């Protein structure tokens, strides 16, 4: 059924790709119809309840099979849009790719630990659909330094960034500077049902912490791994 569970009619890939490069992110408003959003929310709420009110994540399409999350990840229209965005923004042929999808559900004290975890994604495009966003003071906004590095040609260079960023000290410094407003990331207030696009492997990003008692859930669709053929990565077992 066209338009279910996402409506991409009228989405302008040229504008989205341009916004990703100039503003840091592109957005399609109200892409998830209210009925579909309700079903997605119900899935998340029961998953968090089953996890005792704590953090839970689903990695890969198989883990969400039978739900609308799976349908979104398999949507030919969604894939076609990402292909267009990639080709316009990157200037290369898209080829054949599948989404690597992750559903993140932050809740409770364990969810709080994921706040201010700065990282680059491993894929060129990140499409993010907020499912549940807390209201009030601590809404867990997406924070980003848009396009803060190029897509490194070689996996080895990418790995150096990853190792440096993943140290406790780097994370502490970035959090310290952000919390004290000494560096000012772009803050994106997420609205459930919209789709946000950004260049994931070029954009340093994190989320602000959210209320312990609330759920913050985002469905992430990653696409185009720039190092899928890297022999170094295969040798290191990080593929
Ligand atoms: Fe990410």
XYZ file of N, CA and C in Angstrom, residues 54-158:
315
model
N 13.942 -0.317 31.276
C 15.315 0.127 30.995
C 15.613 0.148 29.496
N 16.838 0.541 29.158
C 17.273 0.675 27.766
C 17.146 -0.633 27.000
N 16.631 -0.540 25.795
C 16.592 -1.719 24.937
C 16.807 -1.261 23.494
N 17.506 -2.091 22.718
C 17.764 -1.750 21.312
C 17.568 -2.982 20.453
N 17.143 -2.749 19.231
C 16.957 -3.835 18.259
C 17.855 -3.525 17.076
N 18.814 -4.391 16.810
C 19.759 -4.134 15.718
C 19.516 -5.107 14.584
N 19.297 -4.556 13.408
C 19.048 -5.396 12.241
C 17.562 -5.606 12.023
N 17.205 -5.825 10.757
C 15.791 -5.956 10.388
C 15.144 -7.177 11.038
N 15.921 -8.266 11.178
C 15.331 -9.509 11.696
C 14.746 -9.335 13.093
N 15.366 -8.449 13.881
C 14.900 -8.276 15.260
C 13.558 -7.550 15.357
N 13.151 -6.912 14.262
C 11.858 -6.199 14.308
C 10.888 -6.773 13.272
N 11.168 -7.983 12.823
C 10.313 -8.635 11.823
C 8.883 -8.743 12.363
N 7.933 -8.495 11.495
C 6.530 -8.571 11.924
C 5.995 -7.241 12.418
N 6.878 -6.250 12.570
C 6.425 -4.932 13.021
C 6.514 -3.943 11.851
N 5.961 -2.754 12.057
C 6.033 -1.728 11.006
C 7.456 -1.206 10.811
N 8.311 -1.382 11.824
C 9.714 -0.968 11.656
C 10.342 -1.746 10.496
N 10.022 -3.019 10.451
C 10.534 -3.866 9.376
C 10.009 -3.362 8.037
N 8.701 -3.070 7.985
C 8.095 -2.584 6.730
C 8.773 -1.301 6.246
N 9.069 -0.396 7.165
C 9.718 0.865 6.760
C 11.090 0.565 6.158
N 11.832 -0.320 6.813
C 13.169 -0.674 6.324
C 13.158 -1.365 4.968
N 12.033 -1.954 4.612
C 11.936 -2.658 3.319
C 11.169 -1.837 2.284
N 10.811 -0.601 2.624
C 10.004 0.218 1.703
C 10.818 0.613 0.460
N 10.365 0.225 -0.737
C 11.093 0.590 -1.956
C 11.149 2.111 -2.165
N 10.080 2.816 -1.731
C 10.057 4.282 -1.899
C 11.129 4.932 -1.017
N 11.257 4.411 0.191
C 12.241 4.959 1.132
C 13.653 4.718 0.582
N 13.852 3.510 0.074
C 15.159 3.167 -0.509
C 15.467 4.061 -1.717
N 14.451 4.275 -2.566
C 14.649 5.093 -3.772
C 15.003 6.530 -3.389
N 14.364 7.016 -2.332
C 14.650 8.380 -1.886
C 16.105 8.483 -1.389
N 16.534 7.495 -0.598
C 17.912 7.520 -0.079
C 18.926 7.405 -1.216
N 18.578 6.618 -2.213
C 19.461 6.486 -3.388
C 19.635 7.857 -4.052
N 18.521 8.562 -4.229
C 18.562 9.899 -4.852
C 19.383 10.872 -4.012
N 19.155 10.826 -2.704
C 19.879 11.727 -1.795
C 21.383 11.447 -1.903
N 21.729 10.173 -1.886
C 23.140 9.777 -1.961
C 23.766 10.277 -3.269
N 23.090 10.002 -4.360
C 23.687 10.352 -5.661
C 23.805 11.862 -5.828
N 22.818 12.605 -5.310
C 22.898 14.067 -5.414
C 23.964 14.640 -4.473
N 24.037 14.067 -3.265
C 24.943 14.634 -2.260
C 26.380 14.171 -2.399
N 26.545 12.918 -2.802
C 27.896 12.343 -2.835
C 28.472 12.387 -4.253
N 27.576 12.350 -5.237
C 28.031 12.414 -6.628
C 28.571 11.092 -7.140
N 28.206 9.996 -6.491
C 28.632 8.665 -6.950
C 27.389 7.826 -7.221
N 27.580 6.759 -7.985
C 26.458 5.851 -8.239
C 26.162 5.057 -6.969
N 24.912 4.899 -6.694
C 24.489 4.266 -5.436
C 24.783 2.764 -5.396
N 24.548 2.080 -6.519
C 24.732 0.621 -6.520
C 23.586 -0.066 -5.796
N 23.885 -1.198 -5.156
C 22.830 -1.941 -4.451
C 23.156 -1.983 -2.965
N 22.242 -1.504 -2.185
C 22.464 -1.482 -0.731
C 21.174 -1.787 0.005
N 21.326 -2.230 1.220
C 20.161 -2.413 2.094
C 20.340 -1.534 3.316
N 19.243 -1.244 3.972
C 19.346 -0.476 5.211
C 19.906 -1.370 6.319
N 20.739 -0.766 7.159
C 21.031 -1.389 8.443
C 20.189 -0.609 9.448
N 19.191 -1.245 10.000
C 18.275 -0.497 10.852
C 18.435 -0.842 12.324
N 18.287 0.178 13.149
C 18.421 0.024 14.602
C 17.267 0.773 15.256
N 16.639 0.129 16.197
C 15.607 0.809 16.979
C 16.158 1.003 18.384
N 16.297 2.253 18.782
C 16.841 2.559 20.119
C 15.706 3.028 21.021
N 15.652 2.467 22.206
C 14.638 2.891 23.169
C 15.359 3.236 24.469
N 15.513 4.524 24.721
C 16.179 4.961 25.948
C 15.135 5.137 27.033
N 15.457 4.594 28.205
C 14.536 4.741 29.331
C 15.291 4.389 30.604
N 14.859 4.953 31.695
C 15.455 4.615 32.989
C 16.899 5.068 33.126
N 17.580 4.549 34.153
C 18.954 4.969 34.450
C 19.919 4.495 33.371
N 19.668 3.315 32.782
C 20.584 2.806 31.755
C 20.487 3.677 30.495
N 19.279 4.158 30.208
C 19.083 5.029 29.047
C 19.854 6.327 29.204
N 19.905 6.797 30.439
C 20.580 8.055 30.732
C 22.068 8.000 30.372
N 22.660 6.817 30.514
C 24.097 6.658 30.229
C 24.426 6.903 28.764
N 23.431 6.832 27.907
C 23.683 7.039 26.479
C 23.712 8.514 26.098
N 23.378 9.385 27.030
C 23.411 10.825 26.767
C 24.840 11.293 26.553
N 25.017 12.239 25.638
C 26.330 12.844 25.326
C 27.360 11.838 24.844
N 26.917 10.710 24.295
C 27.902 9.787 23.723
C 28.160 10.210 22.267
N 29.256 10.954 22.071
C 29.563 11.511 20.749
C 30.216 10.459 19.855
N 29.728 10.395 18.637
C 30.263 9.400 17.696
C 29.922 9.789 16.258
N 30.635 9.150 15.341
C 30.257 9.183 13.932
C 29.598 7.847 13.625
N 28.617 7.853 12.738
C 28.030 6.577 12.317
C 28.950 5.936 11.282
N 28.719 4.632 11.062
C 29.571 3.907 10.118
C 29.037 3.948 8.688
N 27.946 4.649 8.488
C 27.303 4.668 7.170
C 27.180 6.111 6.673
N 27.106 6.250 5.356
C 27.095 7.594 4.764
C 25.837 8.370 5.160
N 24.668 7.717 5.007
C 23.413 8.416 5.329
C 22.797 7.820 6.587
N 22.377 8.693 7.471
C 21.572 8.281 8.615
C 20.199 8.923 8.459
N 19.168 8.086 8.449
C 17.787 8.590 8.456
C 17.204 8.230 9.809
N 16.664 9.212 10.489
C 16.207 9.018 11.865
C 14.719 9.354 11.972
N 13.958 8.406 12.474
C 12.528 8.658 12.701
C 12.264 8.625 14.206
N 11.968 9.789 14.800
C 11.616 9.791 16.219
C 10.266 9.107 16.393
N 10.204 8.185 17.351
C 8.947 7.464 17.593
C 8.275 8.010 18.855
N 9.074 8.053 19.935
C 8.579 8.665 21.177
C 9.636 9.644 21.662
N 9.246 10.872 21.887
C 10.169 11.891 22.398
C 9.547 12.472 23.669
N 10.309 12.476 24.783
C 9.728 12.976 26.032
C 9.371 14.465 25.944
N 8.392 14.841 26.730
C 8.059 16.263 26.806
C 8.653 16.804 28.097
N 8.687 18.104 28.239
C 9.233 18.696 29.461
C 10.611 19.273 29.213
N 11.444 19.275 30.282
C 12.749 19.948 30.191
C 13.795 19.096 29.481
N 13.828 17.805 29.799
C 14.889 16.936 29.254
C 14.308 16.074 28.138
N 14.351 16.615 26.932
C 13.683 15.945 25.809
C 14.645 15.103 24.971
N 15.916 15.055 25.374
C 16.876 14.210 24.652
C 17.102 14.666 23.222
N 17.326 15.972 23.059
C 17.527 16.510 21.696
C 18.744 15.883 21.018
N 18.646 15.808 19.699
C 19.807 15.369 18.907
C 20.770 16.553 18.821
N 22.046 16.317 19.147
C 23.018 17.399 19.031
C 24.099 16.969 18.041
N 24.529 17.913 17.211
C 25.472 17.511 16.159
C 26.431 18.625 15.750
N 27.589 18.190 15.289
C 28.539 19.085 14.626
C 28.517 18.650 13.157
N 27.659 19.319 12.372
C 27.412 18.825 11.009
C 28.655 18.791 10.136
N 28.823 17.716 9.442
C 29.865 17.577 8.423
C 31.232 18.026 8.946
N 31.542 17.546 10.162
C 32.767 17.984 10.824
C 34.015 17.259 10.320
N 33.859 16.315 9.430
C 35.026 15.680 8.807
C 34.593 15.174 7.421
N 35.560 14.872 6.560
C 35.185 14.268 5.268
C 34.917 12.774 5.448
N 34.415 12.127 4.421
C 34.371 10.657 4.438
C 35.776 10.208 4.079
N 36.497 9.695 5.048
C 37.889 9.305 4.784
C 37.928 8.224 3.716
N 38.914 8.337 2.850
C 39.022 7.375 1.757
C 39.377 5.977 2.289
N 40.244 5.960 3.280
C 40.728 4.663 3.772
C 40.162 4.342 5.155
N 39.841 3.085 5.332
C 39.279 2.626 6.600
C 40.235 2.900 7.768
N 41.552 2.787 7.510
C 42.544 2.972 8.581
C 42.395 4.364 9.215
N 42.168 5.366 8.378
C 42.037 6.740 8.892
C 40.759 6.878 9.726
N 39.728 6.207 9.246
C 38.454 6.198 9.963
C 38.616 5.525 11.336
